[in-house]
Short mmCIF file of C-alpha atoms in Angstrom, two decimals:
data_model
loop_
_atom_site.label_atom_id
_atom_site.label_comp_id
_atom_site.label_asym_id
_atom_site.label_seq_id
_atom_site.Cartn_x
_atom_site.Cartn_y
_atom_site.Cartn_z
CA MET A 18 -35.84 -20.03 21.81
CA SER A 19 -33.12 -18.93 24.26
CA GLU A 20 -33.15 -15.58 26.08
CA ILE A 21 -30.16 -14.42 24.03
CA ASP A 22 -31.92 -15.22 20.73
CA ALA A 23 -35.04 -13.39 21.87
CA CYS A 24 -33.00 -10.22 22.50
CA LEU A 25 -31.57 -10.10 18.99
CA PRO A 26 -33.41 -8.12 16.28
CA ALA A 27 -34.98 -10.38 13.66
CA PRO A 28 -33.15 -8.66 10.75
CA LEU A 29 -29.82 -9.39 12.45
CA LYS A 30 -30.62 -13.09 12.88
CA ASP A 31 -31.75 -13.26 9.25
CA PHE A 32 -28.51 -11.57 8.17
CA VAL A 33 -26.30 -14.09 10.00
CA PHE A 34 -28.34 -17.03 8.67
CA ASP A 35 -28.26 -15.75 5.08
CA LEU A 36 -24.56 -14.88 5.20
CA HIS A 37 -23.73 -18.36 6.48
CA ASP A 38 -25.94 -19.89 3.81
CA SER A 39 -24.17 -17.93 1.05
CA ALA A 40 -20.77 -18.97 2.41
CA ARG A 41 -21.45 -22.66 3.07
CA ARG A 42 -24.36 -23.77 0.87
CA SER A 43 -25.70 -21.56 -1.92
CA PHE A 44 -22.43 -19.81 -3.00
CA VAL A 45 -24.47 -17.16 -4.83
CA VAL A 46 -22.02 -14.32 -5.43
CA THR A 47 -24.61 -11.56 -5.89
CA GLU A 48 -26.42 -12.63 -2.69
CA GLN A 49 -23.25 -12.54 -0.60
CA GLU A 50 -22.22 -9.25 -2.16
CA ALA A 51 -25.56 -7.67 -1.21
CA LEU A 52 -25.21 -8.99 2.34
CA TYR A 53 -21.56 -8.02 2.86
CA THR A 54 -21.44 -4.64 1.10
CA GLY A 55 -25.03 -3.56 1.71
CA GLU A 56 -27.03 -5.18 4.48
CA PHE A 57 -24.16 -5.35 6.99
CA ARG A 58 -23.66 -1.58 6.71
CA GLU A 59 -27.38 -0.91 6.91
CA LEU A 60 -27.75 -2.99 10.10
CA THR A 61 -24.64 -1.37 11.54
CA SER A 62 -26.04 2.09 10.86
CA LYS A 63 -29.42 1.18 12.38
CA TYR A 64 -28.43 -0.83 15.48
CA PHE A 65 -24.67 -0.65 16.10
CA SER A 66 -23.39 2.68 14.81
CA ASN A 67 -21.51 3.36 18.07
CA THR A 68 -21.50 -0.05 19.74
CA ALA A 69 -20.18 -3.55 19.15
CA TRP A 70 -22.13 -6.23 17.31
CA PRO A 71 -23.47 -9.19 19.34
CA SER A 72 -20.95 -11.83 20.40
CA THR A 73 -20.40 -15.11 18.56
CA ASP A 74 -22.25 -16.99 21.33
CA SER A 75 -25.33 -14.86 20.64
CA VAL A 76 -25.52 -15.78 16.96
CA SER A 77 -24.08 -19.31 16.97
CA SER A 78 -27.55 -20.88 16.70
CA GLU A 79 -28.14 -19.08 13.38
CA CYS A 80 -25.17 -20.80 11.72
CA GLY A 81 -25.23 -24.21 13.37
CA ALA A 82 -22.27 -23.24 15.60
CA ASP A 83 -19.97 -23.43 12.55
CA PRO A 84 -16.53 -22.58 14.10
CA LEU A 85 -14.93 -21.20 10.93
CA PHE A 86 -17.91 -19.05 10.03
CA LEU A 87 -18.08 -17.76 13.61
CA ALA A 88 -14.38 -16.84 13.36
CA LEU A 89 -15.17 -14.90 10.15
CA TYR A 90 -18.12 -13.22 11.89
CA LYS A 91 -15.89 -12.30 14.85
CA GLU A 92 -13.31 -10.71 12.54
CA LEU A 93 -15.97 -8.77 10.64
CA THR A 94 -17.56 -7.35 13.80
CA HIS A 95 -14.19 -6.67 15.43
CA ARG A 96 -13.15 -4.71 12.34
CA HIS A 97 -16.29 -2.60 12.74
CA LEU A 98 -15.55 -1.95 16.43
CA HIS A 99 -11.95 -1.03 15.60
CA SER A 100 -13.17 1.52 13.05
CA ILE A 101 -15.65 3.36 15.32
CA SER A 102 -13.48 3.59 18.45
CA ARG A 103 -10.01 4.64 19.42
CA PRO A 104 -8.47 1.25 20.29
CA GLN A 105 -6.55 0.98 23.53
CA VAL A 106 -3.89 -1.56 24.35
CA ARG A 107 -6.35 -4.31 25.36
CA ASP A 108 -8.40 -3.76 22.19
CA ARG A 109 -5.25 -4.22 20.10
CA ILE A 110 -4.35 -7.42 21.97
CA ASP A 111 -7.92 -8.69 21.44
CA GLY A 112 -7.55 -7.98 17.73
CA TRP A 113 -4.44 -10.16 17.63
CA ARG A 114 -6.37 -13.02 19.23
CA VAL A 115 -9.25 -12.60 16.77
CA TYR A 116 -6.95 -12.98 13.76
CA ARG A 117 -5.00 -15.83 15.28
CA ALA A 118 -8.23 -17.71 15.97
CA LEU A 119 -9.44 -17.13 12.39
CA PHE A 120 -6.20 -18.17 10.69
CA ASP A 121 -5.71 -21.17 12.98
CA GLN A 122 -9.22 -22.36 12.10
CA LEU A 123 -8.55 -21.86 8.37
CA LEU A 124 -5.29 -23.80 8.56
CA LYS A 125 -6.98 -26.52 10.66
CA GLU A 126 -9.65 -27.06 7.98
CA ALA A 127 -6.99 -27.05 5.27
CA ASP A 128 -4.94 -29.69 7.12
CA ALA A 129 -8.04 -31.81 7.66
CA ALA A 130 -8.92 -31.56 3.95
CA SER A 131 -5.45 -32.74 2.95
CA GLU A 132 -5.93 -36.07 4.70
CA GLU A 133 -6.75 -38.99 2.41
CA GLY A 134 -10.47 -39.64 2.03
CA ALA A 135 -11.44 -36.52 3.96
CA GLU A 136 -14.66 -34.73 3.06
CA VAL A 137 -14.20 -31.04 2.30
CA GLN A 138 -16.99 -28.66 3.25
CA GLU A 139 -16.89 -25.85 0.73
CA LEU A 140 -16.52 -22.25 1.94
CA TYR A 141 -16.93 -19.22 -0.28
CA ILE A 142 -16.19 -15.60 0.56
CA LEU A 143 -16.04 -12.69 -1.86
CA PRO A 144 -12.65 -11.46 -3.11
CA THR A 145 -13.55 -8.08 -1.56
CA TRP A 146 -14.20 -9.74 1.80
CA ALA A 147 -10.93 -11.70 1.59
CA PHE A 148 -8.97 -8.53 0.75
CA ASP A 149 -10.57 -6.61 3.62
CA ILE A 150 -9.51 -9.33 6.07
CA MET A 151 -5.89 -9.41 4.93
CA HIS A 152 -5.66 -5.63 4.56
CA GLU A 153 -7.01 -5.06 8.08
CA PHE A 154 -4.65 -7.71 9.48
CA VAL A 155 -1.56 -5.82 8.27
CA TYR A 156 -3.15 -2.47 9.15
CA GLN A 157 -3.65 -3.54 12.77
CA PHE A 158 -0.10 -4.93 12.90
CA GLN A 159 1.19 -1.55 11.68
CA GLY A 160 -0.95 0.30 14.24
CA PHE A 161 0.23 -1.92 17.08
CA CYS A 162 3.92 -1.45 16.18
CA GLN A 163 3.44 2.32 16.17
CA PHE A 164 1.46 2.16 19.43
CA ARG A 165 4.04 0.14 21.38
CA THR A 166 6.94 2.28 20.11
CA THR A 167 5.10 5.47 21.10
CA SER A 168 4.19 3.99 24.49
CA ALA A 169 7.82 3.00 25.11
CA SER A 170 8.96 6.51 24.17
CA ASN A 171 6.36 8.09 26.47
CA ALA A 172 7.43 5.81 29.31
CA SER A 173 11.05 6.84 28.89
CA GLN A 174 10.10 10.52 29.00
CA ALA A 175 7.83 10.02 32.02
CA ALA A 176 10.66 8.29 33.87
CA LYS A 177 12.80 11.42 33.50
CA LYS A 178 10.18 13.80 34.85
CA ASP A 179 9.35 14.52 38.46
CA ASP A 180 5.69 15.46 38.23
CA ASP A 181 3.75 15.40 41.51
CA GLY A 182 0.57 16.98 40.05
CA ASN A 183 -2.74 15.11 40.21
CA ASN A 184 -3.14 15.13 36.43
CA GLY A 185 0.33 13.82 36.00
CA GLN A 186 -0.41 10.94 38.40
CA ASN A 187 -3.48 9.94 36.38
CA LYS A 188 -1.48 9.95 33.18
CA SER A 189 1.30 7.97 34.85
CA HIS A 190 -1.19 5.36 36.10
CA HIS A 191 -2.68 4.94 32.60
CA LEU A 192 0.78 4.67 31.07
CA ASN A 193 1.91 2.16 33.69
CA GLU A 194 -1.14 0.01 33.01
CA THR A 195 -0.40 0.13 29.27
CA MET A 196 3.22 -0.89 29.84
CA ASP A 197 2.15 -3.74 32.14
CA VAL A 198 -0.21 -5.12 29.49
CA LEU A 199 2.47 -4.81 26.80
CA THR A 200 5.04 -6.51 29.02
CA SER A 201 2.74 -9.45 29.74
CA ASN A 202 1.85 -9.82 26.03
CA ARG A 203 5.27 -9.54 24.36
CA ASP A 204 4.29 -12.13 21.76
CA ALA A 205 1.26 -10.11 20.57
CA TRP A 206 1.64 -9.09 16.94
CA ALA A 207 5.14 -10.58 16.83
CA VAL A 208 6.53 -10.00 13.36
CA GLU A 209 7.65 -13.61 12.91
CA THR A 210 4.15 -14.90 13.71
CA VAL A 211 2.49 -12.37 11.40
CA LEU A 212 4.83 -13.40 8.58
CA PHE A 213 4.20 -17.07 9.38
CA TYR A 214 0.45 -16.67 8.85
CA LEU A 215 0.93 -14.65 5.65
CA HIS A 216 3.33 -17.20 4.15
CA ARG A 217 1.09 -20.12 5.12
CA LEU A 218 -1.91 -18.46 3.49
CA VAL A 219 0.05 -17.53 0.36
CA VAL A 220 0.49 -21.26 -0.33
CA PHE A 221 -3.26 -21.51 -1.03
CA ALA A 222 -2.89 -19.17 -4.02
CA GLY A 223 -0.67 -21.72 -5.76
CA GLY A 224 -3.41 -24.26 -6.38
CA ASN A 225 -3.41 -26.03 -2.99
CA ALA A 226 -6.56 -24.38 -1.68
CA PRO A 227 -9.21 -26.76 -0.30
CA THR A 228 -11.97 -24.15 -0.76
CA LYS A 229 -12.59 -21.00 -2.76
CA ALA A 230 -12.31 -18.93 0.42
CA HIS A 231 -8.82 -20.30 1.07
CA TYR A 232 -7.83 -19.46 -2.49
CA HIS A 233 -9.07 -15.87 -2.27
CA LEU A 234 -7.38 -15.38 1.10
CA GLY A 235 -4.16 -16.81 -0.35
CA VAL A 236 -4.22 -14.39 -3.28
CA PHE A 237 -4.76 -11.35 -1.08
CA ALA A 238 -2.30 -12.63 1.52
CA ARG A 239 0.29 -12.09 -1.20
CA VAL A 240 -0.89 -8.49 -1.63
CA ALA A 241 -0.76 -8.02 2.16
CA LEU A 242 2.71 -9.59 2.28
CA SER A 243 4.03 -7.09 -0.27
CA ARG A 244 2.68 -4.26 1.87
CA MET A 245 4.11 -5.80 5.04
CA GLU A 246 7.62 -6.12 3.58
CA CYS A 247 7.51 -2.54 2.33
CA LEU A 248 6.52 -1.27 5.79
CA LEU A 249 9.48 -3.17 7.25
CA GLY A 250 11.85 -1.61 4.70
CA ASP A 251 12.64 -4.89 2.91
CA TYR A 252 12.01 -3.66 -0.63
CA ARG A 253 13.38 -6.67 -2.46
CA ALA A 254 11.13 -8.96 -0.44
CA CYS A 255 8.19 -6.68 -1.30
CA LEU A 256 8.87 -7.09 -5.02
CA SER A 257 9.41 -10.84 -4.59
CA ALA A 258 5.93 -11.08 -3.10
CA VAL A 259 4.46 -9.13 -6.03
CA SER A 260 6.19 -10.95 -8.90
CA PRO A 261 4.28 -14.29 -8.73
CA ILE A 262 0.92 -12.51 -9.14
CA VAL A 263 0.26 -13.33 -12.78
CA GLU A 264 -2.31 -16.13 -12.85
CA GLU A 265 -4.10 -14.55 -9.88
CA ARG A 266 -4.12 -11.12 -11.56
CA ALA A 267 -7.74 -11.55 -12.66
CA VAL A 268 -8.81 -12.01 -9.01
CA VAL A 269 -6.72 -9.05 -7.80
CA ASP A 270 -8.15 -6.80 -10.53
CA THR A 271 -11.70 -7.40 -9.24
CA VAL A 272 -10.80 -5.44 -6.08
CA PHE A 273 -9.56 -1.99 -7.04
CA SER A 274 -8.21 -1.30 -3.53
CA ALA A 275 -5.96 -4.36 -3.90
CA ARG A 276 -4.62 -3.02 -7.20
CA LEU A 277 -3.91 0.31 -5.50
CA SER A 278 -2.09 -1.31 -2.59
CA LEU A 279 -0.06 -3.54 -4.87
CA ALA A 280 1.01 -0.74 -7.22
CA TYR A 281 1.70 1.82 -4.48
CA HIS A 282 3.99 -0.39 -2.39
CA ALA A 283 5.72 -1.78 -5.49
CA GLY A 284 6.28 1.80 -6.68
CA VAL A 285 7.83 2.82 -3.33
CA SER A 286 10.08 -0.27 -3.43
CA TYR A 287 11.23 0.43 -6.99
CA LEU A 288 12.04 4.02 -6.02
CA MET A 289 14.07 3.00 -2.96
CA LEU A 290 15.97 0.41 -5.05
CA ARG A 291 16.81 3.07 -7.71
CA ARG A 292 14.70 1.33 -10.36
CA TYR A 293 13.16 4.54 -11.62
CA ARG A 294 11.76 3.31 -14.94
CA ASP A 295 9.87 0.47 -13.24
CA ALA A 296 8.61 2.89 -10.58
CA ALA A 297 7.31 5.31 -13.23
CA ARG A 298 5.70 2.51 -15.24
CA THR A 299 3.97 0.97 -12.21
CA LEU A 300 2.76 4.22 -10.65
CA GLY A 301 1.89 5.85 -13.98
CA SER A 302 -0.31 2.93 -15.00
CA ILE A 303 -2.37 2.86 -11.78
CA CYS A 304 -2.66 6.68 -11.68
CA SER A 305 -4.01 6.59 -15.22
CA ALA A 306 -6.61 4.00 -14.15
CA LEU A 307 -7.53 6.19 -11.18
CA GLN A 308 -8.03 9.26 -13.38
CA ARG A 309 -10.40 7.25 -15.61
CA ALA A 310 -12.31 6.03 -12.53
CA PHE A 311 -12.63 9.59 -11.19
CA LYS A 312 -13.77 10.81 -14.60
CA THR A 313 -16.42 8.13 -15.12
CA GLY A 314 -17.70 8.30 -11.53
CA GLN A 315 -16.63 4.75 -10.60
CA ILE A 316 -14.82 6.37 -7.68
CA GLY A 317 -16.36 9.43 -6.07
CA GLY A 318 -19.51 9.35 -8.18
CA ARG A 319 -23.08 9.62 -6.92
CA ASN A 320 -23.97 6.08 -8.00
CA ASN A 321 -20.94 4.70 -6.23
CA ASN A 322 -22.04 6.27 -2.95
CA GLN A 323 -25.55 4.94 -3.27
CA THR A 324 -24.38 1.42 -4.02
CA HIS A 325 -21.89 1.03 -1.22
CA GLY A 326 -23.41 3.09 1.53
CA GLY A 327 -21.60 5.38 3.94
CA ASN A 328 -18.28 3.52 3.70
CA ALA A 329 -18.02 4.52 0.06
CA ASN A 330 -17.07 8.03 1.13
CA VAL A 331 -14.22 6.59 3.20
CA HIS A 332 -13.10 4.46 0.24
CA ASN A 333 -13.25 7.46 -2.09
CA ASP A 334 -11.22 9.60 0.31
CA GLN A 335 -8.60 6.88 0.67
CA SER A 336 -8.38 6.47 -3.11
CA ARG A 337 -7.84 10.20 -3.58
CA LYS A 338 -5.22 10.32 -0.81
CA ILE A 339 -3.23 7.44 -2.26
CA ASN A 340 -3.56 9.01 -5.71
CA ASP A 341 -2.01 12.22 -4.36
CA ARG A 342 0.80 10.21 -2.80
CA MET A 343 1.54 8.35 -6.02
CA ILE A 344 1.53 11.61 -8.01
CA ALA A 345 4.12 12.94 -5.52
CA LEU A 346 6.22 9.79 -6.00
CA LEU A 347 6.00 10.24 -9.78
CA ALA A 348 7.14 13.85 -9.37
CA ILE A 349 10.26 12.60 -7.57
CA VAL A 350 10.94 9.84 -10.08
CA THR A 351 10.54 12.00 -13.19
CA HIS A 352 12.71 14.75 -11.72
CA VAL A 353 15.52 12.41 -10.67
CA CYS A 354 15.34 10.45 -13.92
CA PRO A 355 13.85 12.58 -16.75
CA ALA A 356 13.98 9.59 -19.10
CA THR A 357 11.00 8.12 -17.21
CA TRP A 358 8.60 10.72 -18.67
CA ILE A 359 8.24 8.55 -21.78
CA THR A 360 6.83 5.67 -19.70
CA ILE A 361 3.86 7.81 -18.56
CA ASP A 362 1.32 7.41 -21.35
CA ASP A 363 -1.54 9.42 -19.89
CA GLU A 364 -1.34 13.16 -20.50
CA ARG A 365 -3.70 13.76 -17.57
CA VAL A 366 -1.17 12.19 -15.18
CA SER A 367 1.68 14.28 -16.63
CA LYS A 368 -0.44 17.39 -16.25
CA LEU A 369 -1.25 16.55 -12.62
CA ILE A 370 2.45 16.16 -11.81
CA ARG A 371 3.24 19.58 -13.25
CA GLU A 372 0.24 21.28 -11.64
CA LYS A 373 0.66 19.83 -8.15
CA HIS A 374 4.43 19.77 -7.81
CA GLY A 375 5.85 21.87 -10.63
CA SER A 376 6.70 24.84 -8.37
CA GLN A 377 8.27 22.58 -5.74
CA LEU A 378 10.43 20.84 -8.35
CA ALA A 379 11.48 24.23 -9.72
CA LYS A 380 12.71 25.19 -6.23
CA ILE A 381 14.69 21.94 -6.03
CA GLU A 382 16.21 22.73 -9.43
CA ALA A 383 17.24 26.14 -8.08
CA GLY A 384 19.12 24.48 -5.22
CA GLU A 385 16.48 24.63 -2.46
CA GLU A 386 15.33 21.66 -0.41
CA GLY A 387 12.10 19.91 -1.33
CA TYR A 388 12.64 16.19 -1.84
CA GLU A 389 12.27 15.42 1.86
CA ASP A 390 8.84 17.06 2.14
CA LEU A 391 7.65 15.26 -0.99
CA PHE A 392 8.86 11.89 0.22
CA MET A 393 7.48 12.31 3.75
CA PHE A 394 4.10 13.11 2.24
CA ALA A 395 4.19 10.21 -0.22
CA CYS A 396 5.85 7.35 1.66
CA PRO A 397 4.07 4.78 3.88
CA LYS A 398 4.40 4.92 7.66
CA PHE A 399 7.30 2.51 8.18
CA VAL A 400 7.35 0.43 11.35
CA SER A 401 9.93 -1.28 13.53
CA PRO A 402 9.43 -5.04 14.04
CA ALA A 403 11.60 -5.07 17.18
CA VAL A 404 9.88 -5.33 20.55
CA PRO A 405 11.14 -2.60 22.93
CA ASP A 406 12.66 -3.51 26.28
CA TYR A 407 9.68 -2.37 28.34
CA GLY A 408 11.49 -2.92 31.62
CA GLY A 409 14.45 -0.66 30.82
CA VAL A 410 13.37 1.82 28.19
CA THR A 411 15.65 4.80 27.73
CA LYS A 412 15.22 7.84 25.59
CA SER A 413 18.03 6.83 23.25
CA HIS A 414 16.60 3.31 22.96
CA ALA A 415 13.20 4.67 21.92
CA ALA A 416 14.84 6.96 19.37
CA ASN A 417 16.47 3.95 17.72
CA HIS A 418 13.00 2.64 16.89
CA ASP A 419 12.15 5.56 14.67
CA VAL A 420 12.58 3.62 11.45
CA TYR A 421 10.39 6.12 9.64
CA ARG A 422 13.05 8.81 10.02
CA LEU A 423 15.71 6.26 9.17
CA GLN A 424 14.09 5.52 5.81
CA VAL A 425 13.68 9.24 5.11
CA ARG A 426 17.37 9.81 5.87
CA GLN A 427 18.33 6.92 3.59
CA PHE A 428 16.26 8.42 0.80
CA MET A 429 17.79 11.86 1.31
CA LEU A 430 21.33 10.46 1.14
CA GLU A 431 20.50 9.16 -2.32
CA MET A 432 18.85 12.42 -3.39
CA ASN A 433 21.81 14.51 -2.19
CA GLN A 434 24.08 12.52 -4.47
CA HIS A 435 21.67 13.02 -7.34
CA ALA A 436 21.82 16.81 -6.82
CA THR A 437 25.47 16.82 -7.94
CA LEU A 438 24.77 14.47 -10.84
CA ARG A 439 21.78 16.57 -11.94
CA LYS A 440 24.05 19.61 -12.19
CA LEU A 441 26.48 17.55 -14.27
CA ARG A 442 23.69 16.47 -16.62
CA SER A 443 22.46 20.05 -17.09
CA TYR A 444 25.90 21.12 -18.35
CA MET A 445 26.38 18.10 -20.62
CA LYS A 446 23.04 18.77 -22.34
CA LEU A 447 24.45 22.11 -23.54
CA TYR A 448 27.36 20.56 -25.47
CA SER A 449 28.01 17.90 -28.04
CA SER A 450 31.63 17.72 -26.89
CA ILE A 451 33.49 19.44 -24.06
CA GLY A 452 36.89 19.11 -22.44
CA VAL A 453 37.11 17.23 -19.17
CA GLU A 454 38.95 20.08 -17.46
CA LYS A 455 36.35 22.66 -18.51
CA LEU A 456 33.41 20.46 -17.46
CA ALA A 457 35.12 19.71 -14.14
CA ALA A 458 35.56 23.44 -13.53
CA PHE A 459 31.84 24.01 -14.19
CA ASN A 460 31.03 21.44 -11.51
CA ASP A 461 33.63 22.73 -9.03
CA VAL A 462 35.38 19.37 -8.96
CA PRO A 463 39.13 18.73 -9.41
CA LYS A 464 39.97 17.21 -12.78
CA GLU A 465 41.51 14.14 -11.11
CA GLU A 466 38.20 13.34 -9.36
CA PHE A 467 35.92 14.26 -12.24
CA VAL A 468 36.44 11.07 -14.27
CA ASP A 469 35.31 9.08 -11.23
CA MET A 470 32.24 11.31 -11.07
CA LEU A 471 31.39 10.53 -14.72
CA LEU A 472 31.71 6.81 -14.07
CA CYS A 473 29.55 7.17 -10.96
CA TYR A 474 26.82 8.84 -13.04
CA LYS A 475 26.90 6.01 -15.58
CA HIS A 476 26.80 3.40 -12.84
CA ARG A 477 23.94 4.99 -10.91
CA MET A 478 21.70 5.24 -13.93
CA ARG A 479 22.37 1.67 -14.99
CA GLN A 480 19.52 -0.16 -13.32
CA LEU A 481 17.41 -3.29 -13.48
CA GLU A 482 14.20 -3.07 -15.47
CA VAL A 483 11.34 -5.53 -15.86
CA VAL A 484 11.13 -7.08 -19.32
CA PRO A 485 7.43 -7.43 -20.31
CA GLY A 486 6.20 -10.92 -21.17
CA GLU A 487 3.84 -12.03 -23.91
CA SER A 488 0.64 -11.51 -21.92
CA GLU A 489 -0.39 -8.34 -20.09
CA GLY A 490 1.03 -8.08 -16.57
CA GLU A 491 3.49 -10.92 -17.18
CA ALA A 492 7.22 -10.36 -16.75
CA ALA A 493 9.70 -12.30 -18.85
CA GLY A 494 12.51 -11.40 -16.46
CA GLU A 495 14.74 -8.50 -15.50
CA GLU A 496 17.47 -6.84 -17.50
CA ALA A 497 20.04 -4.14 -16.70
CA LYS A 498 19.35 -1.07 -18.86
CA ASP A 499 20.49 2.52 -19.13
CA ALA A 500 18.04 5.03 -17.60
CA LEU A 501 19.85 8.13 -18.90
CA ASP A 502 18.23 10.48 -21.40
CA ILE A 503 21.69 11.37 -22.78
CA HIS A 504 24.58 9.23 -24.03
CA PHE A 505 28.14 10.27 -23.31
CA PHE A 506 31.58 8.73 -23.58
CA LEU A 507 35.12 9.81 -22.83
CA ASP A 508 37.77 9.99 -25.57
CA ALA A 509 41.14 11.14 -24.28
CA ASP A 510 40.37 14.40 -22.45
CA VAL A 511 37.10 15.13 -24.25
CA VAL A 512 33.57 14.16 -23.20
CA HIS A 513 31.35 13.48 -26.22
CA VAL A 514 27.64 13.88 -25.61
CA ASP A 515 24.79 12.57 -27.73
CA GLU A 516 21.19 13.10 -26.61
CA ALA A 517 19.25 9.86 -26.56
CA ALA A 518 16.93 9.46 -29.51
CA LYS A 519 13.43 10.47 -28.50
CA GLN A 520 10.61 8.17 -29.49
CA ARG A 521 7.95 10.30 -31.09
CA ARG A 522 4.81 8.54 -29.94
CA PHE A 523 2.04 9.94 -32.10
CA GLU A 524 -0.37 7.21 -30.98
CA LYS A 525 -0.43 8.77 -27.51
CA PHE A 526 -1.80 12.04 -28.89
CA PHE A 527 -4.39 10.38 -31.11
CA LEU A 528 -5.61 7.99 -28.39
CA THR A 529 -6.02 10.91 -25.98
CA GLN A 530 -8.03 12.87 -28.53
CA ILE A 531 -10.19 9.84 -29.41
CA SER A 532 -10.93 9.33 -25.71
CA LEU A 533 -11.87 12.99 -25.26
CA SER A 534 -14.08 12.89 -28.36
CA GLY A 535 -15.87 9.82 -27.00
CA GLU A 536 -16.53 11.55 -23.68
CA ILE A 537 -17.89 14.65 -25.44
CA SER A 538 -20.16 12.47 -27.60
CA ARG A 539 -21.55 10.65 -24.55
CA GLU A 540 -22.20 13.94 -22.76
CA ALA A 541 -23.89 15.37 -25.87
CA GLU A 542 -26.21 12.35 -26.09
CA LEU A 543 -27.45 13.03 -22.56
CA ILE A 544 -28.49 16.57 -23.44
CA LYS A 545 -32.23 16.78 -24.10
CA ALA A 546 -32.67 19.12 -27.04
CA THR A 547 -36.03 20.20 -28.44
CA ILE A 548 -36.46 21.86 -31.82
#
């Protein structure tokens, strides 16, 4: 036994051996689940709550120096270290090297397996584990982009100040060191390399995976890619990454956090592309599932906390935060496009929208501002993929990297146009027919320009909508449909208005009452009554 092995606690060595065995030999799902979701957190809490796990060299003897497993172990322990500390620039660069080493090793094994006559050594990792890897990969990319943009902005401000104080010198030294490290590692977390790895891994989801681990990573690489494209502001690319997930839907559904990520970023993309019905359908469906999970205790319940340890509280908090964000997005969508209310089947979700944001929407209706605050609360933290010029950063250059504000401004431009159209709709709902001149006067628009305004309203609310396929979650295609809740047409100088026929959906009421009755019955059965 080496000196390094002798220093390691026996439970830790057993953990590494058993985890490697479950990944390379036994492939017992329940065993790996207990190790990954339970024992790892218990050992972390006992031995490494505020420190790093042992290095790969320390544990290599417990897994036969398996390079791919050691790369997985390195990522797992680095993720822990990243979560308990405030990462500095060198920590972020180290994280980039950890993920590059892991993905290069995965691709190396895949290339070796594709050779004729090659023996494939099976590797299995849980879908939850695979999702955590891909989710953390994009999360650290996002954090690094924000860090380097902030550092560049701070450097530009420091260059304009003449501070001779001691404290200022210390801060300047720390900032200079950060900028030096960033300058010498310009290729770290480069957007083209991040996208390269994601696209290479996505291929494994299409049936070309040499092992089950490659397949799971490929499926969740698609989920991570949709998030990545949304953060970069490429909303069509985000939806393109989501659309092929049909056959893999069963795998995605096993990880609720993946479903949340997929629905949230798709919902944001639909909203920014003015596809309000699809946004309401996507967000309404996942919010309904969240309300059921909160109600049954699957999220936030006592049993959930006991099963998953301390990290369950973090997961529960994140689920509630993203639920609040999606409710805010639904508030925007339903207010801009009232016809989307019919796509929200769950009365609990509709009630939440009214309770949380009803007063704010009423202020918007009265002419006050409110959309910007809602969107800033609900939207993701967009990032800039461009690498700043660290050698010649100026204040104006740093300001150009604030893509977050850029996306907010783009959203507000659209909402400002809807404010005028919303006023037009409110007047048209009062009449079955009205003269163009009179309606133009109500909207304070010259008659000559008002016809263009009517056409603009029609055009804006004509939007693409997903056509459902035969099976659940499958899309048969996309079709341009009218998202207005009123029909109107122009005949000579008269606007004729006909309110869209409302679908009276009685099944929604009865299903809600049946569900409530079932919950009451289950609660009544738990009551111990003695006569």
